[in-house]
Amino acid sequence: MTSTAQTTAPSAPPAARAPRDDRTGLVWGMVLGAVMLVVALVVALGGGSVPAAGDARAVVRAGGTQTVAVTLAGMRITPSVIEVPSGTRLVLAVTNTDAMRHDLVLATGQQTPPLAAGGSTDLDVGPVTASIEGWCSVPGHRAAGMTLSIVVTGGAATASGSGHDMGGMATGTSGAAAPVIDFQASPGPDWRPYDPALQPAPGATEHRLTIAVQDTVVEVAPGVRQTLWTYNGTAPGPTLHGHVGDVFTITFVNDADMGHGIDFHAGSLAPDVPMRTLDPGQSLTYQFVARYSGAWLYHCSTMPMSLHIANGMYGAVIIDPPDLPAVDTEVVLVQSELYLGAQDRTADEAKIAAETPDALVFNGYVDQYDHAPIRVKAGSRLRVWVVDAGPQRGTAFHVVGAQFDTVFAEGAYRLKAGNAEQGAAQVMDLAPAQGGFVELVLPEPGHYPFTDHAVVDGERGAHGIFEAY
């Protein structure tokens, strides 16, 4: 089935590219190569050296007012280096040829407004007497490579300050210290855990749901708050549940302050339109058919995906294998990583790039099912669906004191209950974006911890308890 897409604001231009999940795509697979090759870097008054098409460096002649055309596209600012003789007045003619919003902020405090696709403006830098750094202030874009260096030639080359507050955007790299997680602390009396129960699949074969992106201040550990970009106010977002052949019709609405998208791994369709980045206030209809069973990830499709996923934009779609028997208890655990920015701010981009998470969590909160154990009747059958949202680390899901007689991962049974000749499993291993389920029976009353058996990750938040009664 093809997707249908309707927007409440002008749609992205034909140059919009399909987002990619692979790391090559993350690191600039969305570059508008064809556009970049034809960008002309214009120097006013005919002065200076005009670089060849696609050159990342512009050389400006001395004297008067010189204008350089600057293009924002594909997580790049072109040219990325502008050489200016000391004392020359510089004007930047800035154009956004990308499908998503960008701006240009200078360390001197000057900046453009956010520019939508095709938007342009002039930025009067004034006489340049010191080197100046610039960047796009949209969260994640500076870390992804959207930077500019204005370099002084023929005079003093001292650099202007580069500690500008990222254009006022709420980012985790503003210089304020991130809170420290106390893994021994308990939540306050008003805290409520994320409900892990998998709700029964609706009887209808078409599922209709509105998913809205919201900027939401969320407690992610006792006393630790972050501004997350959430689907319907929670991270993870709502779990979708259906059967093979079901149709999912999603109304996707961007009620946040910056561009976002959505990508459902449970569907198979060209991503150009349904997965494109929507500006604030836009919406679209995303429709897909669940052709295969599995535990599927959905996530934001806007670059850089690592930041958007790490900052809360993920969820699960559960499509039951045919003839899946009912069980007594069925839960969903989505594992993800926390890269803490300052209190009440967004994720720290430098930590994401360095792959140094502060914590690993199930369903968005550090050790939450230690504080609120999941109750299961001893001797009953328990099915645990696990999806690894990443964005970087896998999981080795393990239940202490129990063994898995059924393991279904990435579309296939590894073990299936009732086979007298098979053994049992102790861990279900999943890479980022993979999913599956295990089944087990807790043999007697007691407390059965579940954890990521990559032990350091389990010890820093990816931990909980099944309480058998």
CSV table of C-alpha atoms in Angstrom, one decimal:
chain,number,residue,atom,x,y,z
A,1,MET,CA,0.0,0.0,0.0
A,2,THR,CA,1.3,3.5,-0.8
A,3,SER,CA,1.1,6.2,1.8
A,4,THR,CA,-1.1,9.2,1.8
A,5,ALA,CA,0.1,12.5,3.0
A,6,GLN,CA,-1.7,15.7,3.8
A,7,THR,CA,-0.2,18.7,5.4
A,8,THR,CA,-1.5,21.9,7.0
A,9,ALA,CA,1.4,23.9,5.7
A,10,PRO,CA,3.4,23.9,2.4
A,11,SER,CA,5.0,20.5,1.8
A,12,ALA,CA,8.7,19.9,1.5
A,13,PRO,CA,10.3,20.8,-1.9
A,14,PRO,CA,11.2,18.2,-4.4
A,15,ALA,CA,14.8,18.2,-3.1
A,16,ALA,CA,13.7,16.5,0.2
A,17,ARG,CA,15.6,13.3,0.7
A,18,ALA,CA,14.6,10.0,2.3
A,19,PRO,CA,16.0,9.7,5.8
A,20,ARG,CA,18.3,6.8,6.4
A,21,ASP,CA,18.8,4.6,9.5
A,22,ASP,CA,22.4,3.5,8.7
A,23,ARG,CA,25.3,5.4,10.2
A,24,THR,CA,26.5,6.5,6.8
A,25,GLY,CA,23.1,8.1,6.3
A,26,LEU,CA,23.3,9.6,9.7
A,27,VAL,CA,26.6,11.1,8.9
A,28,TRP,CA,25.4,13.1,6.0
A,29,GLY,CA,23.5,10.7,3.8
A,30,MET,CA,21.0,13.5,3.4
A,31,VAL,CA,23.5,15.9,1.8
A,32,LEU,CA,22.1,17.7,-1.2
A,33,GLY,CA,25.0,16.8,-3.4
A,34,ALA,CA,23.4,17.9,-6.6
A,35,VAL,CA,22.4,21.2,-5.1
A,36,MET,CA,25.8,21.8,-3.4
A,37,LEU,CA,27.6,21.3,-6.7
A,38,VAL,CA,25.9,24.2,-8.3
A,39,VAL,CA,26.1,26.7,-5.4
A,40,ALA,CA,27.8,29.9,-6.6
A,41,LEU,CA,29.8,31.7,-4.0
A,42,VAL,CA,29.3,35.3,-5.1
A,43,VAL,CA,31.8,38.0,-4.0
A,44,ALA,CA,30.3,41.5,-4.5
A,45,LEU,CA,32.0,44.1,-6.7
A,46,GLY,CA,33.8,41.4,-8.6
A,47,GLY,CA,36.4,41.3,-5.9
A,48,GLY,CA,38.2,38.4,-4.3
A,49,SER,CA,38.6,34.8,-5.5
A,50,VAL,CA,35.4,33.1,-6.3
A,51,PRO,CA,35.9,29.4,-5.6
A,52,ALA,CA,34.9,26.6,-7.9
A,53,ALA,CA,31.4,25.1,-7.5
A,54,GLY,CA,31.1,23.0,-4.4
A,55,ASP,CA,34.3,24.5,-2.9
A,56,ALA,CA,34.2,24.8,0.9
A,57,ARG,CA,36.4,27.9,1.1
A,58,ALA,CA,35.7,31.4,-0.1
A,59,VAL,CA,38.4,34.1,-0.4
A,60,VAL,CA,37.3,37.7,-0.2
A,61,ARG,CA,39.1,40.7,-1.6
A,62,ALA,CA,40.1,43.5,0.6
A,63,GLY,CA,38.3,46.8,1.1
A,64,GLY,CA,34.7,48.0,0.8
A,65,THR,CA,31.7,45.8,1.5
A,66,GLN,CA,32.0,42.2,0.3
A,67,THR,CA,29.1,39.8,0.0
A,68,VAL,CA,29.4,36.0,0.1
A,69,ALA,CA,26.6,33.7,-0.6
A,70,VAL,CA,26.2,31.1,2.1
A,71,THR,CA,24.1,27.9,1.7
A,72,LEU,CA,22.6,25.9,4.5
A,73,ALA,CA,21.9,22.3,3.4
A,74,GLY,CA,22.6,18.7,4.3
A,75,MET,CA,24.1,19.3,7.7
A,76,ARG,CA,26.7,21.6,6.1
A,77,ILE,CA,27.3,25.3,5.8
A,78,THR,CA,28.9,26.1,2.4
A,79,PRO,CA,31.4,27.7,2.3
A,80,SER,CA,32.6,26.4,5.7
A,81,VAL,CA,35.6,28.7,5.7
A,82,ILE,CA,35.6,32.4,4.5
A,83,GLU,CA,38.9,34.2,4.4
A,84,VAL,CA,38.5,38.0,4.9
A,85,PRO,CA,41.2,40.6,4.9
A,86,SER,CA,41.3,42.5,8.2
A,87,GLY,CA,39.0,45.5,8.3
A,88,THR,CA,36.8,44.4,5.3
A,89,ARG,CA,33.1,44.7,5.8
A,90,LEU,CA,31.4,41.3,5.3
A,91,VAL,CA,27.8,40.6,4.4
A,92,LEU,CA,26.6,37.0,4.3
A,93,ALA,CA,23.7,36.3,1.9
A,94,VAL,CA,22.3,33.2,3.6
A,95,THR,CA,20.0,30.7,1.9
A,96,ASN,CA,18.5,27.5,3.2
A,97,THR,CA,18.1,25.0,0.3
A,98,ASP,CA,17.4,22.1,2.7
A,99,ALA,CA,14.0,20.6,3.5
A,100,MET,CA,14.3,21.3,7.2
A,101,ARG,CA,14.7,24.6,9.0
A,102,HIS,CA,18.2,26.0,9.7
A,103,ASP,CA,19.7,29.3,10.9
A,104,LEU,CA,23.2,30.8,11.2
A,105,VAL,CA,24.5,32.1,14.5
A,106,LEU,CA,27.8,33.9,14.9
A,107,ALA,CA,29.9,33.9,18.1
A,108,THR,CA,29.6,37.7,18.1
A,109,GLY,CA,25.9,37.4,18.9
A,110,GLN,CA,24.6,38.1,15.4
A,111,GLN,CA,22.2,35.6,13.9
A,112,THR,CA,19.6,35.0,11.2
A,113,PRO,CA,16.1,34.0,12.0
A,114,PRO,CA,15.1,30.4,11.5
A,115,LEU,CA,14.9,29.8,7.7
A,116,ALA,CA,12.4,27.4,6.2
A,117,ALA,CA,13.1,25.6,3.0
A,118,GLY,CA,14.0,28.2,0.3
A,119,GLY,CA,14.2,31.0,2.9
A,120,SER,CA,17.0,33.6,2.6
A,121,THR,CA,18.3,36.7,4.4
A,122,ASP,CA,21.3,38.9,4.6
A,123,LEU,CA,23.5,38.9,7.8
A,124,ASP,CA,25.7,42.0,8.1
A,125,VAL,CA,28.8,40.9,10.0
A,126,GLY,CA,30.3,44.4,9.8
A,127,PRO,CA,34.1,45.1,9.5
A,128,VAL,CA,35.9,41.9,10.4
A,129,THR,CA,38.9,42.4,12.6
A,130,ALA,CA,39.0,39.0,14.3
A,131,SER,CA,38.2,35.4,13.4
A,132,ILE,CA,34.6,34.4,14.1
A,133,GLU,CA,33.0,31.0,14.5
A,134,GLY,CA,29.4,30.3,13.3
A,135,TRP,CA,27.0,27.4,13.4
A,136,CYS,CA,23.4,26.3,13.0
A,137,SER,CA,21.7,26.5,16.4
A,138,VAL,CA,19.0,23.9,15.8
A,139,PRO,CA,19.7,21.2,18.4
A,140,GLY,CA,22.1,18.6,17.0
A,141,HIS,CA,23.1,20.5,13.9
A,142,ARG,CA,26.2,22.1,15.2
A,143,ALA,CA,27.5,18.7,16.5
A,144,ALA,CA,26.6,17.2,13.2
A,145,GLY,CA,28.9,19.5,11.3
A,146,MET,CA,26.9,22.7,10.5
A,147,THR,CA,29.8,25.1,11.3
A,148,LEU,CA,31.4,28.1,9.7
A,149,SER,CA,34.8,29.8,10.3
A,150,ILE,CA,35.4,33.4,9.2
A,151,VAL,CA,39.2,33.7,9.2
A,152,VAL,CA,41.0,37.0,9.2
A,153,THR,CA,43.9,37.4,6.9
A,154,GLY,CA,46.5,40.2,6.6
A,155,GLY,CA,46.1,41.3,10.2
A,156,ALA,CA,45.6,40.2,13.8
A,157,ALA,CA,43.9,36.8,13.8
A,158,THR,CA,42.5,36.7,17.3
A,159,ALA,CA,39.3,34.7,17.6
A,160,SER,CA,36.1,36.2,18.9
A,161,GLY,CA,34.4,34.3,21.7
A,162,SER,CA,32.7,31.1,20.8
A,163,GLY,CA,30.6,30.6,23.9
A,164,HIS,CA,27.4,32.1,22.5
A,165,ASP,CA,24.3,30.4,23.8
A,166,MET,CA,23.4,28.5,20.6
A,167,GLY,CA,20.9,31.2,19.6
A,168,GLY,CA,18.9,30.7,22.7
A,169,MET,CA,17.9,27.1,21.8
A,170,ALA,CA,17.3,24.7,24.7
A,171,THR,CA,20.2,22.3,24.2
A,172,GLY,CA,22.1,20.1,26.5
A,173,THR,CA,25.4,21.7,25.5
A,174,SER,CA,24.8,25.2,26.9
A,175,GLY,CA,27.6,25.0,29.4
A,176,ALA,CA,25.5,24.4,32.5
A,177,ALA,CA,26.4,21.2,34.4
A,178,ALA,CA,24.2,18.1,34.0
A,179,PRO,CA,22.6,16.7,37.1
A,180,VAL,CA,24.2,13.6,38.6
A,181,ILE,CA,22.0,10.4,38.9
A,182,ASP,CA,21.8,8.9,42.4
A,183,PHE,CA,21.1,5.3,41.6
A,184,GLN,CA,20.2,4.7,45.3
A,185,ALA,CA,17.6,7.4,45.4
A,186,SER,CA,13.8,6.8,45.3
A,187,PRO,CA,11.2,8.7,43.4
A,188,GLY,CA,8.9,11.2,45.1
A,189,PRO,CA,5.4,10.4,46.3
A,190,ASP,CA,3.8,11.8,43.1
A,191,TRP,CA,5.9,9.6,40.7
A,192,ARG,CA,4.0,7.1,38.6
A,193,PRO,CA,5.7,4.3,36.6
A,194,TYR,CA,5.3,3.9,32.9
A,195,ASP,CA,2.6,1.1,32.5
A,196,PRO,CA,4.4,-1.8,30.8
A,197,ALA,CA,1.3,-3.9,30.2
A,198,LEU,CA,0.7,-4.7,26.5
A,199,GLN,CA,-2.9,-3.9,25.8
A,200,PRO,CA,-4.9,-6.4,23.7
A,201,ALA,CA,-4.8,-5.8,20.0
A,202,PRO,CA,-8.1,-4.2,18.8
A,203,GLY,CA,-10.4,-6.4,16.9
A,204,ALA,CA,-10.6,-4.1,13.9
A,205,THR,CA,-8.1,-4.6,11.1
A,206,GLU,CA,-7.5,-0.9,10.7
A,207,HIS,CA,-6.0,1.1,13.6
A,208,ARG,CA,-6.3,4.9,13.7
A,209,LEU,CA,-4.2,6.9,16.0
A,210,THR,CA,-3.1,10.5,16.3
A,211,ILE,CA,0.5,10.9,17.4
A,212,ALA,CA,1.6,14.5,18.4
A,213,VAL,CA,5.1,15.6,19.1
A,214,GLN,CA,5.4,17.7,22.2
A,215,ASP,CA,8.2,19.3,24.2
A,216,THR,CA,7.8,17.8,27.6
A,217,VAL,CA,9.7,18.2,30.8
A,218,VAL,CA,10.0,14.6,32.1
A,219,GLU,CA,11.6,13.1,35.3
A,220,VAL,CA,14.0,10.4,34.1
A,221,ALA,CA,15.5,9.5,37.4
A,222,PRO,CA,14.8,10.6,41.0
A,223,GLY,CA,15.2,14.4,41.0
A,224,VAL,CA,16.5,14.5,37.4
A,225,ARG,CA,14.5,16.2,34.8
A,226,GLN,CA,15.0,16.6,31.0
A,227,THR,CA,13.1,18.4,28.3
A,228,LEU,CA,12.3,15.5,26.0
A,229,TRP,CA,10.8,15.6,22.5
A,230,THR,CA,8.0,13.1,23.1
A,231,TYR,CA,5.3,11.3,21.1
A,232,ASN,CA,2.0,12.0,22.9
A,233,GLY,CA,3.8,13.2,26.0
A,234,THR,CA,5.8,10.1,27.0
A,235,ALA,CA,9.1,8.4,26.2
A,236,PRO,CA,8.7,5.8,25.0
A,237,GLY,CA,5.6,6.9,23.0
A,238,PRO,CA,2.4,4.8,22.8
A,239,THR,CA,2.8,1.1,22.0
A,240,LEU,CA,0.8,0.0,18.9
A,241,HIS,CA,-0.5,-3.5,18.8
A,242,GLY,CA,-2.0,-5.5,15.9
A,243,HIS,CA,-1.8,-8.5,13.7
A,244,VAL,CA,-0.3,-9.4,10.3
A,245,GLY,CA,-2.3,-7.7,7.6
A,246,ASP,CA,-3.6,-4.9,9.7
A,247,VAL,CA,-3.6,-1.3,8.4
A,248,PHE,CA,-2.3,1.5,10.6
A,249,THR,CA,-3.4,5.0,9.8
A,250,ILE,CA,-1.4,7.5,11.8
A,251,THR,CA,-2.2,11.3,11.9
A,252,PHE,CA,1.2,12.7,12.8
A,253,VAL,CA,1.2,16.3,14.2
A,254,ASN,CA,4.2,18.4,15.1
A,255,ASP,CA,3.2,20.5,18.1
A,256,ALA,CA,6.8,21.1,19.1
A,257,ASP,CA,9.1,24.0,18.6
A,258,MET,CA,11.4,22.5,15.9
A,259,GLY,CA,11.2,20.1,13.0
A,260,HIS,CA,10.5,16.4,13.6
A,261,GLY,CA,9.4,13.3,11.7
A,262,ILE,CA,8.4,9.7,12.3
A,263,ASP,CA,9.6,6.3,10.8
A,264,PHE,CA,7.7,3.1,11.5
A,265,HIS,CA,9.9,0.1,11.0
A,266,ALA,CA,6.7,-2.1,11.0
A,267,GLY,CA,5.8,-0.7,7.5
A,268,SER,CA,7.5,-0.9,4.2
A,269,LEU,CA,7.1,2.1,1.9
A,270,ALA,CA,9.1,4.8,0.2
A,271,PRO,CA,10.2,7.2,3.0
A,272,ASP,CA,10.3,10.4,0.9
A,273,VAL,CA,6.9,11.8,1.9
A,274,PRO,CA,5.7,10.1,5.1
A,275,MET,CA,9.0,10.3,6.9
A,276,ARG,CA,9.9,13.8,5.9
A,277,THR,CA,10.6,16.4,8.5
A,278,LEU,CA,7.6,18.5,9.5
A,279,ASP,CA,7.9,22.1,10.6
A,280,PRO,CA,6.0,23.2,13.8
A,281,GLY,CA,2.3,23.3,13.2
A,282,GLN,CA,2.4,20.8,10.2
A,283,SER,CA,0.7,17.4,10.1
A,284,LEU,CA,0.5,14.5,7.8
A,285,THR,CA,-1.3,11.1,7.4
A,286,TYR,CA,1.1,8.1,7.5
A,287,GLN,CA,-0.4,4.8,6.5
A,288,PHE,CA,1.2,1.4,6.4
A,289,VAL,CA,0.3,-2.3,6.3
A,290,ALA,CA,1.8,-4.6,8.9
A,291,ARG,CA,2.9,-7.4,6.5
A,292,TYR,CA,5.2,-9.2,9.0
A,293,SER,CA,5.1,-10.0,12.6
A,294,GLY,CA,7.7,-8.7,15.0
A,295,ALA,CA,8.6,-6.2,17.7
A,296,TRP,CA,9.3,-3.1,15.7
A,297,LEU,CA,10.8,0.2,16.5
A,298,TYR,CA,9.4,3.6,15.5
A,299,HIS,CA,11.4,6.8,15.9
A,300,CYS,CA,12.0,10.3,14.7
A,301,SER,CA,13.3,10.5,11.2
A,302,THR,CA,14.8,14.0,11.4
A,303,MET,CA,18.6,14.4,11.3
A,304,PRO,CA,20.6,13.9,13.4
A,305,MET,CA,18.6,10.8,14.4
A,306,SER,CA,21.0,10.0,17.2
A,307,LEU,CA,19.9,13.2,19.1
A,308,HIS,CA,16.2,12.9,18.3
A,309,ILE,CA,16.1,9.3,19.5
A,310,ALA,CA,18.3,9.9,22.5
A,311,ASN,CA,16.0,12.8,23.5
A,312,GLY,CA,12.9,10.6,23.7
A,313,MET,CA,11.5,10.1,20.2
A,314,TYR,CA,10.9,6.3,20.0
A,315,GLY,CA,8.3,3.7,20.7
A,316,ALA,CA,7.3,0.1,19.8
A,317,VAL,CA,4.9,-1.6,17.4
A,318,ILE,CA,4.0,-5.1,18.4
A,319,ILE,CA,2.7,-7.3,15.5
A,320,ASP,CA,1.7,-10.8,16.8
A,321,PRO,CA,3.0,-13.9,15.0
A,322,PRO,CA,0.1,-15.9,13.5
A,323,ASP,CA,-1.6,-18.2,16.0
A,324,LEU,CA,0.3,-16.7,19.0
A,325,PRO,CA,-1.3,-18.2,22.1
A,326,ALA,CA,-2.6,-16.1,24.9
A,327,VAL,CA,-0.5,-15.9,28.1
A,328,ASP,CA,-1.3,-14.8,31.7
A,329,THR,CA,0.9,-11.7,31.7
A,330,GLU,CA,2.3,-9.8,28.7
A,331,VAL,CA,4.5,-6.7,29.0
A,332,VAL,CA,6.6,-4.4,26.8
A,333,LEU,CA,10.0,-3.1,27.8
A,334,VAL,CA,11.8,-0.6,25.5
A,335,GLN,CA,15.4,-0.1,26.4
A,336,SER,CA,17.1,3.2,25.6
A,337,GLU,CA,20.0,5.5,26.7
A,338,LEU,CA,20.1,8.8,28.6
A,339,TYR,CA,22.7,11.4,27.7
A,340,LEU,CA,21.9,14.1,30.3
A,341,GLY,CA,22.0,17.7,29.5
A,342,ALA,CA,21.6,20.4,32.2
A,343,GLN,CA,18.5,20.1,34.4
A,344,ASP,CA,15.3,20.7,32.4
A,345,ARG,CA,17.3,21.0,29.2
A,346,THR,CA,17.7,18.5,26.3
A,347,ALA,CA,20.2,15.7,25.7
A,348,ASP,CA,24.0,16.5,25.6
A,349,GLU,CA,25.1,16.2,22.0
A,350,ALA,CA,28.8,15.7,22.9
A,351,LYS,CA,27.9,12.7,25.1
A,352,ILE,CA,25.9,11.2,22.2
A,353,ALA,CA,28.8,11.7,19.8
A,354,ALA,CA,31.2,10.1,22.3
A,355,GLU,CA,28.7,7.3,23.0
A,356,THR,CA,29.0,7.9,26.8
A,357,PRO,CA,25.5,7.5,28.2
A,358,ASP,CA,24.7,8.5,31.8
A,359,ALA,CA,22.2,5.7,32.2
A,360,LEU,CA,20.4,2.9,30.4
A,361,VAL,CA,16.7,2.6,31.1
A,362,PHE,CA,13.6,0.4,30.5
A,363,ASN,CA,10.6,2.5,29.4
A,364,GLY,CA,12.3,5.8,30.0
A,365,TYR,CA,13.2,5.9,33.8
A,366,VAL,CA,16.2,4.7,35.7
A,367,ASP,CA,15.5,1.4,37.6
A,368,GLN,CA,11.8,2.2,37.6
A,369,TYR,CA,10.6,-1.4,38.0
A,370,ASP,CA,12.8,-1.7,41.0
A,371,HIS,CA,10.7,1.1,42.6
A,372,ALA,CA,7.5,-0.4,41.1
A,373,PRO,CA,8.0,-4.2,40.6
A,374,ILE,CA,5.9,-5.8,37.9
A,375,ARG,CA,3.6,-8.4,39.6
A,376,VAL,CA,3.2,-11.8,38.1
A,377,LYS,CA,1.5,-14.9,39.5
A,378,ALA,CA,4.0,-17.7,40.3
A,379,GLY,CA,3.6,-20.7,38.0
A,380,SER,CA,1.9,-18.6,35.3
A,381,ARG,CA,3.2,-17.9,31.8
A,382,LEU,CA,4.8,-14.6,31.2
A,383,ARG,CA,5.6,-13.0,27.8
A,384,VAL,CA,8.1,-10.1,27.7
A,385,TRP,CA,8.4,-8.1,24.5
A,386,VAL,CA,11.7,-6.2,24.3
A,387,VAL,CA,12.7,-3.5,21.8
A,388,ASP,CA,16.1,-1.8,21.8
A,389,ALA,CA,15.7,1.8,20.8
A,390,GLY,CA,19.3,2.6,21.3
A,391,PRO,CA,20.4,4.8,19.7
A,392,GLN,CA,23.8,3.1,20.1
A,393,ARG,CA,23.9,0.3,22.6
A,394,GLY,CA,22.4,-3.2,22.3
A,395,THR,CA,20.9,-5.3,25.1
A,396,ALA,CA,21.4,-8.7,26.5
A,397,PHE,CA,18.0,-9.2,28.2
A,398,HIS,CA,18.1,-11.6,31.2
A,399,VAL,CA,15.8,-12.6,34.1
A,400,VAL,CA,17.7,-13.7,37.2
A,401,GLY,CA,16.4,-17.1,38.5
A,402,ALA,CA,14.5,-18.0,35.4
A,403,GLN,CA,15.0,-19.5,32.0
A,404,PHE,CA,13.4,-18.8,28.7
A,405,ASP,CA,11.6,-21.7,27.0
A,406,THR,CA,10.5,-19.5,24.1
A,407,VAL,CA,12.5,-16.9,22.2
A,408,PHE,CA,11.2,-15.0,19.2
A,409,ALA,CA,13.6,-12.4,17.8
A,410,GLU,CA,13.7,-10.4,14.5
A,411,GLY,CA,10.9,-12.4,12.9
A,412,ALA,CA,11.8,-16.0,13.8
A,413,TYR,CA,11.5,-18.4,16.7
A,414,ARG,CA,14.9,-19.4,18.2
A,415,LEU,CA,13.1,-21.6,20.8
A,416,LYS,CA,9.5,-22.6,21.1
A,417,ALA,CA,7.8,-24.1,24.1
A,418,GLY,CA,6.7,-27.7,23.8
A,419,ASN,CA,9.7,-29.0,22.0
A,420,ALA,CA,11.0,-31.7,24.3
A,421,GLU,CA,14.3,-32.0,22.5
A,422,GLN,CA,15.3,-28.3,22.8
A,423,GLY,CA,17.2,-26.6,25.6
A,424,ALA,CA,16.4,-23.3,27.1
A,425,ALA,CA,17.9,-19.8,26.9
A,426,GLN,CA,19.3,-17.4,29.4
A,427,VAL,CA,19.6,-14.2,27.4
A,428,MET,CA,17.9,-12.6,24.4
A,429,ASP,CA,20.5,-10.4,22.6
A,430,LEU,CA,19.3,-7.5,20.5
A,431,ALA,CA,21.2,-4.9,18.6
A,432,PRO,CA,19.9,-1.3,18.4
A,433,ALA,CA,16.5,-1.2,16.6
A,434,GLN,CA,15.9,-4.9,17.0
A,435,GLY,CA,13.1,-6.5,19.0
A,436,GLY,CA,11.5,-9.8,20.0
A,437,PHE,CA,9.9,-11.6,23.0
A,438,VAL,CA,10.7,-14.3,25.5
A,439,GLU,CA,8.4,-16.5,27.4
A,440,LEU,CA,9.0,-18.0,30.8
A,441,VAL,CA,7.4,-19.3,34.0
A,442,LEU,CA,8.5,-18.0,37.4
A,443,PRO,CA,8.6,-21.2,39.4
A,444,GLU,CA,7.8,-19.9,42.9
A,445,PRO,CA,6.9,-16.8,44.8
A,446,GLY,CA,9.8,-14.3,45.1
A,447,HIS,CA,11.6,-11.5,43.4
A,448,TYR,CA,13.2,-12.1,40.0
A,449,PRO,CA,15.4,-9.2,38.8
A,450,PHE,CA,15.5,-8.5,35.1
A,451,THR,CA,18.4,-6.7,33.6
A,452,ASP,CA,20.7,-6.0,30.7
A,453,HIS,CA,23.4,-8.5,31.2
A,454,ALA,CA,25.9,-6.2,29.7
A,455,VAL,CA,26.5,-5.8,33.4
A,456,VAL,CA,27.7,-2.1,33.5
A,457,ASP,CA,24.5,-1.1,31.6
A,458,GLY,CA,22.4,-3.1,34.0
A,459,GLU,CA,24.0,-1.5,37.0
A,460,ARG,CA,23.3,2.0,35.6
A,461,GLY,CA,19.6,1.8,35.2
A,462,ALA,CA,18.6,-1.0,32.9
A,463,HIS,CA,17.2,-3.1,35.8
A,464,GLY,CA,13.8,-4.1,37.2
A,465,ILE,CA,12.0,-6.8,39.2
A,466,PHE,CA,9.3,-9.3,38.5
A,467,GLU,CA,7.5,-9.9,41.8
A,468,ALA,CA,6.0,-13.4,41.8
A,469,TYR,CA,3.1,-13.9,44.3
